[in-house]
Short mmCIF file of C-alpha atoms and ligand atoms in Angstrom, two decimals:
data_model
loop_
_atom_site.label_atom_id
_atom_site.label_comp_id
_atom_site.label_asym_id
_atom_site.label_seq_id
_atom_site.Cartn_x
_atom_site.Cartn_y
_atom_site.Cartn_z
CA UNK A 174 -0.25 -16.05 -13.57
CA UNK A 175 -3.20 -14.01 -12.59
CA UNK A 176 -2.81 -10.44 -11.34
CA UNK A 177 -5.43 -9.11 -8.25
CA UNK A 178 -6.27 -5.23 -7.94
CA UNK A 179 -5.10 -3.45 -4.80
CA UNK A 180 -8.48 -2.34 -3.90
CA UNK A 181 -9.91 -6.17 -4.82
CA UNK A 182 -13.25 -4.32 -6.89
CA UNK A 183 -11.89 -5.57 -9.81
CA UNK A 184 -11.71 -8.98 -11.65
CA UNK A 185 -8.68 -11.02 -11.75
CA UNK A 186 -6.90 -9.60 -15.07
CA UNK A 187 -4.12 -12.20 -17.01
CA UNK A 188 -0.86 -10.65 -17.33
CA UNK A 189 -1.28 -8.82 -21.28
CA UNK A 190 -5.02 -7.67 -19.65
CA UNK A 191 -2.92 -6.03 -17.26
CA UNK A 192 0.07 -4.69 -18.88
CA UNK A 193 -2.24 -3.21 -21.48
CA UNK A 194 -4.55 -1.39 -19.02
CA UNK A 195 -2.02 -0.35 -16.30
CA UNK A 196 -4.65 0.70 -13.89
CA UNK A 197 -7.32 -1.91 -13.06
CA UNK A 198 -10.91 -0.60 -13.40
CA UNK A 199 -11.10 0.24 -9.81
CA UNK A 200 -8.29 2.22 -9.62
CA UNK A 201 -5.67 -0.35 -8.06
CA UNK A 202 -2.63 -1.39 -8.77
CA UNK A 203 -2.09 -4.87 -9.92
CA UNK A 204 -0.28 -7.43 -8.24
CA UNK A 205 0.70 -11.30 -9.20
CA UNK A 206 -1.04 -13.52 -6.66
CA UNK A 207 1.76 -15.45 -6.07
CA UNK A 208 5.62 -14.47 -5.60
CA UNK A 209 7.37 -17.44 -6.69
CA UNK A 210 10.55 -18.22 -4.49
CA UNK A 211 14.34 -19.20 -5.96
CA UNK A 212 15.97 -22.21 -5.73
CA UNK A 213 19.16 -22.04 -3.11
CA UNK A 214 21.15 -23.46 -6.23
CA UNK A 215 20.14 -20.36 -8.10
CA UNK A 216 21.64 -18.42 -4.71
CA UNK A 217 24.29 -20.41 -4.63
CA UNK A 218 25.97 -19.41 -7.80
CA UNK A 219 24.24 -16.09 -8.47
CA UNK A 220 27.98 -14.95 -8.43
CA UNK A 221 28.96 -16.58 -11.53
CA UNK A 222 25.78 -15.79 -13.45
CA UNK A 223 25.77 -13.19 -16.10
CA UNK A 224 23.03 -9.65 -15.55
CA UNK A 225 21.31 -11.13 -18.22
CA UNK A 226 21.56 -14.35 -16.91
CA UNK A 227 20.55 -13.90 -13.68
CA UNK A 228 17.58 -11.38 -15.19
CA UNK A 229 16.63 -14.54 -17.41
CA UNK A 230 15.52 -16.22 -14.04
CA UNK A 231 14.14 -13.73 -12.31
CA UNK A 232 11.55 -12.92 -15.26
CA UNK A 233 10.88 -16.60 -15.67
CA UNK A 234 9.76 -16.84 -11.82
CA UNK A 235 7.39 -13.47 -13.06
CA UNK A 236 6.21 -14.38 -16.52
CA UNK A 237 7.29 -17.88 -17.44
CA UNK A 238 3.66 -19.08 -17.18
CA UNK A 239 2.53 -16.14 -19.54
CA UNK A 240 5.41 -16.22 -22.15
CA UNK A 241 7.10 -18.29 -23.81
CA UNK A 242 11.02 -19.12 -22.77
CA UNK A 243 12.65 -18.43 -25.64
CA UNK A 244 10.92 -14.70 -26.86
CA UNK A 245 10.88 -13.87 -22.83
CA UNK A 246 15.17 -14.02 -22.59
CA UNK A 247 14.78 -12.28 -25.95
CA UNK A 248 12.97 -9.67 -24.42
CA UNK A 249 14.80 -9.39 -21.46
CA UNK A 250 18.34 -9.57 -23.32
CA UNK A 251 16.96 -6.89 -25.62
CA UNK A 252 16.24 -4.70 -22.21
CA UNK A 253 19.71 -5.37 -20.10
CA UNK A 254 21.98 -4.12 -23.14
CA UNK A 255 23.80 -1.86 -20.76
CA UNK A 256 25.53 -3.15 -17.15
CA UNK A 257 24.42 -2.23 -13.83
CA UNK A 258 27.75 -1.84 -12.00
CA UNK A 259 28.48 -2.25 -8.03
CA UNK A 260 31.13 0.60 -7.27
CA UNK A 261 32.27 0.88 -3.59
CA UNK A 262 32.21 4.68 -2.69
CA UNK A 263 33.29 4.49 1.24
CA UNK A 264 34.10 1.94 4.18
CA UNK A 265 30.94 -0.69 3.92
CA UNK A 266 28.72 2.03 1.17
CA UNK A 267 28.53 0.79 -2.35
CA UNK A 268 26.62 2.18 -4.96
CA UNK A 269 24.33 0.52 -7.22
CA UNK A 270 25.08 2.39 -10.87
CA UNK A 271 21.78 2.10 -12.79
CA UNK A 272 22.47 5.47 -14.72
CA UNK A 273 24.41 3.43 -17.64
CA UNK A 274 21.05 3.12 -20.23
CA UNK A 275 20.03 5.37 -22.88
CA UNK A 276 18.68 7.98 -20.74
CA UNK A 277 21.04 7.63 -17.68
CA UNK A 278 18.44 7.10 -14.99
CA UNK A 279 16.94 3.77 -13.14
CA UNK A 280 13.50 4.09 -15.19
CA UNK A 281 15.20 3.15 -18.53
CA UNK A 282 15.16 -0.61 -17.39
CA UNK A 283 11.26 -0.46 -16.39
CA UNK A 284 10.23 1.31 -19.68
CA UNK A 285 12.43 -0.82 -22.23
CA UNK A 286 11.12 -4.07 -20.81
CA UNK A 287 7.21 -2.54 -20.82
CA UNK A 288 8.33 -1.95 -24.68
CA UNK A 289 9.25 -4.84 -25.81
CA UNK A 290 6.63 -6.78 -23.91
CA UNK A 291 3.21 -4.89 -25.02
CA UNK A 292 5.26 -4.82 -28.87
CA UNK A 293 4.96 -8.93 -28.31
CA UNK A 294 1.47 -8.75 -26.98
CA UNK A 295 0.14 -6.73 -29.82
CA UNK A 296 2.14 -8.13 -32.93
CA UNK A 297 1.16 -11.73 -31.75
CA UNK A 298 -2.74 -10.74 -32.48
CA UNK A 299 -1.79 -9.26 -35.51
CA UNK A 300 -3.20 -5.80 -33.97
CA UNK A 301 -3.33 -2.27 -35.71
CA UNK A 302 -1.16 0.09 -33.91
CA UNK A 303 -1.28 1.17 -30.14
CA UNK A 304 -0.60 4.42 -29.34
CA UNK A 305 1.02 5.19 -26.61
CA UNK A 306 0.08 8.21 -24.97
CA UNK A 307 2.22 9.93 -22.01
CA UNK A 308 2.40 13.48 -20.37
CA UNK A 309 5.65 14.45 -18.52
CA UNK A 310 6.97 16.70 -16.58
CA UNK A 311 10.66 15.56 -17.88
CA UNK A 312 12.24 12.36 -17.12
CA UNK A 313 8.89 9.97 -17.56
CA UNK A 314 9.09 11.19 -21.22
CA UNK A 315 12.73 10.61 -21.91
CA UNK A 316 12.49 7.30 -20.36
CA UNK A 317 9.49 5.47 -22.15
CA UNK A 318 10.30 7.66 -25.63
CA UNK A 319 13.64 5.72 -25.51
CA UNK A 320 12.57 2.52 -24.09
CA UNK A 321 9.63 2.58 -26.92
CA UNK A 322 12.04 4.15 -29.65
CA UNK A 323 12.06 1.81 -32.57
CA UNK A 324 9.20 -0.74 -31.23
CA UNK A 325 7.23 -2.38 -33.96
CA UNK A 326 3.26 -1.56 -34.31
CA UNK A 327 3.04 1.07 -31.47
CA UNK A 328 3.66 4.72 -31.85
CA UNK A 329 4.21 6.96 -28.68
CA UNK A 330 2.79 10.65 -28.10
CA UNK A 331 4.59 12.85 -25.48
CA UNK A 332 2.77 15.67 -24.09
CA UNK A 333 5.26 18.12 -22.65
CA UNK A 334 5.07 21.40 -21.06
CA UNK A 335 6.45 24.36 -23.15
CA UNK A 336 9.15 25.76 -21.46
CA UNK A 337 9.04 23.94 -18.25
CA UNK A 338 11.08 21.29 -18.86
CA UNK A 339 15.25 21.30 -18.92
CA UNK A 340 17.16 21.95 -21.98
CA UNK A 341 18.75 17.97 -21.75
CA UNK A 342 15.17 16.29 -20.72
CA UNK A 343 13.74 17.67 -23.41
CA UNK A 344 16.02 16.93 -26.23
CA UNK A 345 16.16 13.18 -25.39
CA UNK A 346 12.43 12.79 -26.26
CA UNK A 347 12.35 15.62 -29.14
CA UNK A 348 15.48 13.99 -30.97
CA UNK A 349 14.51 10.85 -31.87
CA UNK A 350 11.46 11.03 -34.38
CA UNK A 351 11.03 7.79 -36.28
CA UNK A 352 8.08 6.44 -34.11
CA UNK A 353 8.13 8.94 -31.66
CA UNK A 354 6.31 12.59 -31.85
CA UNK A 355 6.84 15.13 -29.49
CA UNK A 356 3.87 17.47 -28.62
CA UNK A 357 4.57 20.49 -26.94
CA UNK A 358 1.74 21.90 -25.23
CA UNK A 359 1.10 25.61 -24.81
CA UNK A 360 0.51 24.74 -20.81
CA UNK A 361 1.67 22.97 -17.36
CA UNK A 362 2.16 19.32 -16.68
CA UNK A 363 -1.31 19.37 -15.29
CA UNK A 364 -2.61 20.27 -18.59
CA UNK A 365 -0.93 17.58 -20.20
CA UNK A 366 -1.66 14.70 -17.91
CA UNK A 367 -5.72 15.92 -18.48
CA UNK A 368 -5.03 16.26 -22.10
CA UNK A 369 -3.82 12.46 -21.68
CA UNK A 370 -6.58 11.53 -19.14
CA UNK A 371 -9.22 12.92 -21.47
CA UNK A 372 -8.54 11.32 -24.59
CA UNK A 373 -8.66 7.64 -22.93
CA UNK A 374 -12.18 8.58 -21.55
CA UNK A 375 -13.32 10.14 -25.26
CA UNK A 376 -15.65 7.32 -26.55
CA UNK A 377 -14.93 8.62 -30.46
CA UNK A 378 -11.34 8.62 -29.80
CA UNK A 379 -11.26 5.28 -28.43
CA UNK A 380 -13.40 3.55 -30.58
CA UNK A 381 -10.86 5.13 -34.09
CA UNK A 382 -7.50 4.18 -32.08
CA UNK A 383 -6.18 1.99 -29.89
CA UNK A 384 -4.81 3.91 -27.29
CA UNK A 385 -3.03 3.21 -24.05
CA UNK A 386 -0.67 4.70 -21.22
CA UNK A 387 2.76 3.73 -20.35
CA UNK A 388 2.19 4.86 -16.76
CA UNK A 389 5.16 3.82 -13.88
CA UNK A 390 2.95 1.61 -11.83
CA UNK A 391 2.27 -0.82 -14.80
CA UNK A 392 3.49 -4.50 -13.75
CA UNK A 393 5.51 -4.17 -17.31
CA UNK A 394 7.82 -1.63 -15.39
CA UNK A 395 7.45 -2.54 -12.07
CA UNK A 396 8.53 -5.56 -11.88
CA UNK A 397 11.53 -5.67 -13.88
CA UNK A 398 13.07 -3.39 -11.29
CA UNK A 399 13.41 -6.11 -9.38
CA UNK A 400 16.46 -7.73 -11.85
CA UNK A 401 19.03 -5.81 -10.62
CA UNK A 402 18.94 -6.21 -7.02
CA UNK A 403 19.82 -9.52 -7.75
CA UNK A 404 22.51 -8.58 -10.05
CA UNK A 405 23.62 -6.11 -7.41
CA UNK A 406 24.05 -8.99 -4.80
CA UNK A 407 25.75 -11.30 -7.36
CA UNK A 408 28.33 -8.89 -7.65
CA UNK A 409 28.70 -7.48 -4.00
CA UNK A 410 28.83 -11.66 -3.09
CA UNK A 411 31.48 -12.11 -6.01
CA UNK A 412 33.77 -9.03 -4.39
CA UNK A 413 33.68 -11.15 -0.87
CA UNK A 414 34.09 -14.57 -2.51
CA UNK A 415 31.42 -15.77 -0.91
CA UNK A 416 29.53 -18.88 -2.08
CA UNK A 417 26.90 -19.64 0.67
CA UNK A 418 23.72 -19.47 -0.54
CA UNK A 419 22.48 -17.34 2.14
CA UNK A 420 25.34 -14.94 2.89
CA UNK A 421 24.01 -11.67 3.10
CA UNK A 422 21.17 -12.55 5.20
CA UNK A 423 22.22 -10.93 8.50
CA UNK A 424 24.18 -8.24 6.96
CA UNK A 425 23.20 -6.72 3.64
CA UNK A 426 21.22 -3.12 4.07
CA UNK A 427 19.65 -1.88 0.59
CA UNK A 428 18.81 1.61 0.32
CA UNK A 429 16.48 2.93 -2.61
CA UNK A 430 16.11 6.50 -3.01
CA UNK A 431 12.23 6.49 -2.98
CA UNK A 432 9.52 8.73 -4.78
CA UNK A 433 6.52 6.54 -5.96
CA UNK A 434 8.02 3.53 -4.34
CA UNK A 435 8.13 1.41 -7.46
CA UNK A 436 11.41 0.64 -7.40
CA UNK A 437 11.89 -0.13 -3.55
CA UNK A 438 8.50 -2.34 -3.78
CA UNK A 439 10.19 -4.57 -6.64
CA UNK A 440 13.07 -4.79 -4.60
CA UNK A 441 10.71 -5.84 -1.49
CA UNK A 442 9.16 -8.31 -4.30
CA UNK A 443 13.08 -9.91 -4.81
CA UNK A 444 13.99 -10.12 -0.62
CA UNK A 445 10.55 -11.93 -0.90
CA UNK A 446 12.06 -14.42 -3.78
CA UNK A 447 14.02 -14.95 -1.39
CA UNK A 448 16.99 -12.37 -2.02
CA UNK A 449 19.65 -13.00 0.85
CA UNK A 450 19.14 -9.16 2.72
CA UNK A 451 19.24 -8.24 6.05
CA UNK A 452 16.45 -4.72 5.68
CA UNK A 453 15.88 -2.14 3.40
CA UNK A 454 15.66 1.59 4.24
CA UNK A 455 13.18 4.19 1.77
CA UNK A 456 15.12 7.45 1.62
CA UNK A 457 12.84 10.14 1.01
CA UNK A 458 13.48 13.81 0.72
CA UNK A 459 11.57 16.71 2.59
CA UNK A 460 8.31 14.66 0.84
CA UNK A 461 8.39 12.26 3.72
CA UNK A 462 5.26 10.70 3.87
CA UNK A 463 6.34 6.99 4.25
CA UNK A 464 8.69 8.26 7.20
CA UNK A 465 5.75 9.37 8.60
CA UNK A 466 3.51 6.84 8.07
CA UNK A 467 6.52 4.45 9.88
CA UNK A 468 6.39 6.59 12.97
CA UNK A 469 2.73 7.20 13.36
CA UNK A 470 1.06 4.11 11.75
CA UNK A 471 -1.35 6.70 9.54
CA UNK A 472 -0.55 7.25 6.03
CA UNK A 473 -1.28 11.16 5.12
CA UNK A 474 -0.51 12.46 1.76
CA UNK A 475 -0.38 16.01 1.45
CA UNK A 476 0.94 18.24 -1.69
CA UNK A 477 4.41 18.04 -2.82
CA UNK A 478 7.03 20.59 -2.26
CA UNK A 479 9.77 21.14 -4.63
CA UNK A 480 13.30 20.02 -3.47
CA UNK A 481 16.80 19.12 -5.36
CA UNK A 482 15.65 15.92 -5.64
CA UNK A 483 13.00 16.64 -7.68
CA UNK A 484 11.83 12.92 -9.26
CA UNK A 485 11.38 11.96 -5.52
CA UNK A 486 9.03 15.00 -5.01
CA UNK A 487 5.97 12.90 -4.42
CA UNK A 488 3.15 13.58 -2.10
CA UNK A 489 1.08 10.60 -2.65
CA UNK A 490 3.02 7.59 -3.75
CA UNK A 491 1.31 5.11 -5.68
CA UNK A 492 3.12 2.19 -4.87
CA UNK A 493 2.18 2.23 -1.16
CA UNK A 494 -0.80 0.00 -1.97
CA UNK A 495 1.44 -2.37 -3.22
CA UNK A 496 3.77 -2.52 0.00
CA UNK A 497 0.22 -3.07 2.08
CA UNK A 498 -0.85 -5.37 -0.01
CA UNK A 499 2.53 -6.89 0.40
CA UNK A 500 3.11 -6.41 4.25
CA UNK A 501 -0.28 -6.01 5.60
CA UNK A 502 -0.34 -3.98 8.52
CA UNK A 503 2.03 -1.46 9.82
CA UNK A 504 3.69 -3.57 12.49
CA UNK A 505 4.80 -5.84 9.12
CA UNK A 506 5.84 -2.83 7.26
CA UNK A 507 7.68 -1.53 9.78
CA UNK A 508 9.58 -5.12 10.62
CA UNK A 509 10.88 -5.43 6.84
CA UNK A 510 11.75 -1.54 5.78
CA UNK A 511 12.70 1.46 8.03
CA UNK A 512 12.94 5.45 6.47
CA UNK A 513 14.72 8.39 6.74
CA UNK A 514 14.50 12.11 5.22
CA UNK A 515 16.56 14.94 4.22
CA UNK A 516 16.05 17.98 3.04
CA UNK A 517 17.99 20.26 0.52
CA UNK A 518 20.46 21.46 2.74
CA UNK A 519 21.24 17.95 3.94
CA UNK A 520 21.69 16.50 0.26
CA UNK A 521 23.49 19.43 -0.91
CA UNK A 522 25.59 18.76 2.23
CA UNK A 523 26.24 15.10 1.68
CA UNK A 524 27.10 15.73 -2.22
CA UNK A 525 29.90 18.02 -1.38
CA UNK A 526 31.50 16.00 1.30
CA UNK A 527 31.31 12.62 -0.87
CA UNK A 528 33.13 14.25 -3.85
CA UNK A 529 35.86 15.67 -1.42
CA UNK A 530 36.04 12.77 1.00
CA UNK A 531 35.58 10.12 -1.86
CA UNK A 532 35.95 12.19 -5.12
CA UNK A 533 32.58 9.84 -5.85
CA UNK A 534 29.97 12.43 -7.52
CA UNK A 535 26.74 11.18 -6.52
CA UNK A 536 23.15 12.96 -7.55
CA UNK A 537 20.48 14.33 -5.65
CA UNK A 538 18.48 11.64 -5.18
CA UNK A 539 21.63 9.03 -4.53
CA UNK A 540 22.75 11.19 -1.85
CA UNK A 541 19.73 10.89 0.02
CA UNK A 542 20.24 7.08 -0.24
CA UNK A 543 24.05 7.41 1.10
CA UNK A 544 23.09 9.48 3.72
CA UNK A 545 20.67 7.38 5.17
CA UNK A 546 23.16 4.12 4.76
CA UNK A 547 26.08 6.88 6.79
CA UNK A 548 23.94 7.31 9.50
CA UNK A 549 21.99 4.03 9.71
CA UNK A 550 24.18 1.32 9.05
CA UNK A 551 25.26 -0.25 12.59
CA UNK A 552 28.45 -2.45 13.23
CA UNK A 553 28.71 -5.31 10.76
CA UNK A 554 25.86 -4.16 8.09
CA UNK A 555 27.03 -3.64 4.91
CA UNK A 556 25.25 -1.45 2.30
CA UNK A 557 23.87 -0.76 -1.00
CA UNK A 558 22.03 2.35 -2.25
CA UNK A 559 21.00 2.72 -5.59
CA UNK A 560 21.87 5.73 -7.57
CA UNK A 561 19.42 6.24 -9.49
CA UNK A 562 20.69 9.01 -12.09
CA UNK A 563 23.45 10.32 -13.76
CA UNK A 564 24.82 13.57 -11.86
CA UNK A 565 24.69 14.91 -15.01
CA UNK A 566 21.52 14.95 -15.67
CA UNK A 567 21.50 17.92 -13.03
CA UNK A 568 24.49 19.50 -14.12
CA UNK A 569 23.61 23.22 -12.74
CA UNK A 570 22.62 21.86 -9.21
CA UNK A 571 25.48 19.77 -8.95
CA UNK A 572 28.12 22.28 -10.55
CA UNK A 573 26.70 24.65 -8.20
CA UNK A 574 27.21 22.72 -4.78
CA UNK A 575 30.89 21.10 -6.10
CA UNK A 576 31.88 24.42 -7.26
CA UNK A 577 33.42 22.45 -10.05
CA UNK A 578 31.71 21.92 -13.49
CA UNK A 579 30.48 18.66 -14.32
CA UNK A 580 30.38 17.31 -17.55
CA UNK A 581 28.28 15.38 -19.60
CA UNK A 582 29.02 11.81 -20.50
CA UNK A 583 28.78 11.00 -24.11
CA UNK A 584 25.12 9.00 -24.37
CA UNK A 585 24.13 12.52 -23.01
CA UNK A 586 25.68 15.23 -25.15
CA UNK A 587 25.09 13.46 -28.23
CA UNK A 588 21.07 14.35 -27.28
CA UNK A 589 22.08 17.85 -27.34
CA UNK A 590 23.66 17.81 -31.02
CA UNK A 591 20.14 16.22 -32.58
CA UNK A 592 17.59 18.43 -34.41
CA UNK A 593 14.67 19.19 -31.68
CA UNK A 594 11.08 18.35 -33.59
CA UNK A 595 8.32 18.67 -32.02
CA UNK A 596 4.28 19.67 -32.87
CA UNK A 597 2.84 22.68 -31.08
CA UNK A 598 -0.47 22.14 -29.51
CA UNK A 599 -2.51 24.32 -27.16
CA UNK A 600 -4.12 23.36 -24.14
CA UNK A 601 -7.59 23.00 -25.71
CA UNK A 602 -8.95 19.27 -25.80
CA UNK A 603 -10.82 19.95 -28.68
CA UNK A 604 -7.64 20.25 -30.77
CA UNK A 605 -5.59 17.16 -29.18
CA UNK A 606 -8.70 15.36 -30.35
CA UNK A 607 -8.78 16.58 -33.99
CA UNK A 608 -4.82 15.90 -33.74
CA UNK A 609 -5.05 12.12 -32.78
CA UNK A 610 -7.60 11.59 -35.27
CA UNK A 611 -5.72 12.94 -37.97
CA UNK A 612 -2.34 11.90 -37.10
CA UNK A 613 -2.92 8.07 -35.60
CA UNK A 614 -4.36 5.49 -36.96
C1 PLP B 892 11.71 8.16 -10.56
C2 PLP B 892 12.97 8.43 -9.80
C3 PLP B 892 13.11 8.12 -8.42
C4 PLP B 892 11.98 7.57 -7.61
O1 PLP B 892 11.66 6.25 -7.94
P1 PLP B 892 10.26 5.62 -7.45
O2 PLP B 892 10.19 4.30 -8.11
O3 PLP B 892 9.21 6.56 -7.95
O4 PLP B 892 10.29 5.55 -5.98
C5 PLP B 892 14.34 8.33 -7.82
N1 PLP B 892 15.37 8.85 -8.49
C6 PLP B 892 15.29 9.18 -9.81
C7 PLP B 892 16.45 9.78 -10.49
C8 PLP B 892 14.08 8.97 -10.51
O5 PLP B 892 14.00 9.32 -11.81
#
């Protein structure tokens, strides 16, 4: 399969060209030029098909041309060793649980698969080892340090802010050692992401190591994503013993909690396999440029402003190329997904009232997605929002809301009782430099 760039500057790139660059050279995203469709027998008995099963078929339809069968299921099995389960919350709301992997948030999925899949591509040429380099601001880091932890041949760097990151986020990437260092820079996040930026354009750097990003909108995470929706509808078909291959089709509302829109596109990229759903809604937070761009037809980023939903807090989301280049035109966009918006007050609001209505504790960022299916969903929709993390993982915001304390599931207190290591590094290129050439090979 051949992947295109967004902005179409750039040469067609095979699918290890473009897992191991992320960005094309003109600053696109990639996308496959062609989104292969599902049998109706695969529809058909989706409901008696395993996760892993039903992820098997979904990544051959991706990368079945590019890998072969046997080490792609191995990859994928590897990836799905946790469950992704469908828990009804209220009348007609269920919620999509993706907080059950190692780091208790959606992104685990995307950055195990990306893992395994450039540890295949460079062990099959017998390469030296790639170094992965990645700033964070918190749960980026956590996500690809785990999904990477353990990977033959590749080594990953995380550039973190001193400080500025939360006591939990930054003991799951400080914690684990083995092929993972932690570098804690005397700065912000900016300073990070241009410590990153400038040692992939350093020519010396480059030419010594092998260096590369793990960045969200690589294909290698992207499309992955898309394995649970369909897991998601096997189950919520299962529940209604169902066994039409098209139920769902005029009644099935999906709602993704959206921030950079990669996880909503690879959903849009299953409905277009030809997942049985009726729409999908985006639910943003007070960073509501999609909304926007729905009711006005012109896309306008503008800065981010900090809300309770913080991995949402996105002024520019990368992914929108991908649901033009998917859609088109705004009419198009507008036919297939509709938005909403809410700001802290609002999710702080709906928290609070699901926990005493429900006793179902949902996070920041799933409350914007139940919100939108409470006050969207019309007579005889049913509907799915995905919650993307753990309400754990923002224990103080959530304690403080519930009045109750919250406490930490075991995958994420055992973090907090490993030894923190991590190498102190200022802000200064010059010495990131002498680092990597000291410390990589
Ligand atoms: C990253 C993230 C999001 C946003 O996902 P996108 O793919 O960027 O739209 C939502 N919720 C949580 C908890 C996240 O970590």
């Amino acid at each position: 399969m051949k992947y295109y760039s967004t902005n179409h500057q750039a040469p067609e790139a095979t699918l290890e060209q473009a897992v191991v660059k992320g960005l094309a050279p003109d600053r696109g995203l990639y996308m496959p030029e062609r989104i292969k469709q599902l049998p109706a027998s695969f529809y058909e008995h989706i409901q008696e098909m395993s996760f892993q099963q039903i992820a098997c078929q979904v990544a051959d339809a991706f990368f079945g041309e590019d890998i072969p069968a046997d080490t792609l299921h191995r990859l994928v099995n590897d990836t799905l060793s946790f469950e992704t389960p469908l828990v009804p919350v209220s009348e007609g709301i269920d919620s999509l649980e993706l907080f059950h992997g190692p780091t208790s948030a959606f992104k685990d999925v995307g950055a195990r698969f990306m893992a395994r899949l450039l540890g295949y591509f460079t062990g099959r040429q017998g390469q030296r080892q790639v170094n992965v380099l990645v700033a964070t601001s918190g749960d980026t880091g956590s996500a690809v340090a785990n999904g990477f932890l353990g990977v033959e041949g590749i080594h990953v760097y995380v550039l973190y802010p001193k400080g500025l990151v939360s006591d939990i986020q930054e003991m799951q990437f400080t914690t684990l050692g083995r092929n993972i260092t932690a570098v804690e820079v005397d700065g912000t996040f900016d300073d990070c992401q241009r410590l990153v930026k400038s040692a992939f354009m350093d020519e010396d750097l480059n030419r010594q190591l092998y260096l590369t990003s793990a960045n969200s909108i690589n294909v290698a995470r992207f499309l992955p994503q898309a394995f649970y929706y369909f897991n998601a509808y096997a189950q919520w078909k299962r529940r209604a013993g169902q066994t039409a291959p098209d139920y769902g089709r005029d009644r099935l509302v999906i709602c993704v909690p959206s921030g950079n829109f990669g996880n909503i596109t690879a959903g849009l990229f299953a409905w277009e396999m030809g997942l049985p759903v009726k729409r999908f809604i985006a639910a943003n937070n007070r960073n509501d440029i999609f909304l926007k761009y729905l009711q006005s037809g012109h896309y306008d980023p503008r800065p981010s402003v900090a809300t309770l939903a913080n991995a949402m807090d996105v002024g520019d989301p990368s992914n929108f190329a991908r649901v033009m280049a998917l859609y088109g035109d705004h009419a198009t966009v507008c036919r297939h997904v509709s938005g909403a918006a809410y700001n802290d007050e609002q999710i702080a609001e709906t928290i609070r009232q699901v926990w005493q209505q429900h006793r179902y504790l949902l996070d920041p960022h799933g409350a914007c997605g139940y919100r939108a299916l409470q006050e969207h969903l019309q007579p005889g929709e049913s509907g799915i929002f995905l919650e993307t993390a753990h309400p754990a993982k923002f224990k103080h915001t959530v304690e403080a809301i519930i009045g109750e304390p919250v406490a930490l599931p075991e995958r994420l207190a055992a973090f907090m009782r490993g030894q923190k290591q991590s190498v102190a590094m200022s802000a200064d290129f010059a010495a990131f430099k002498r680092y990597l050439s000291t410390e990589a090979h």
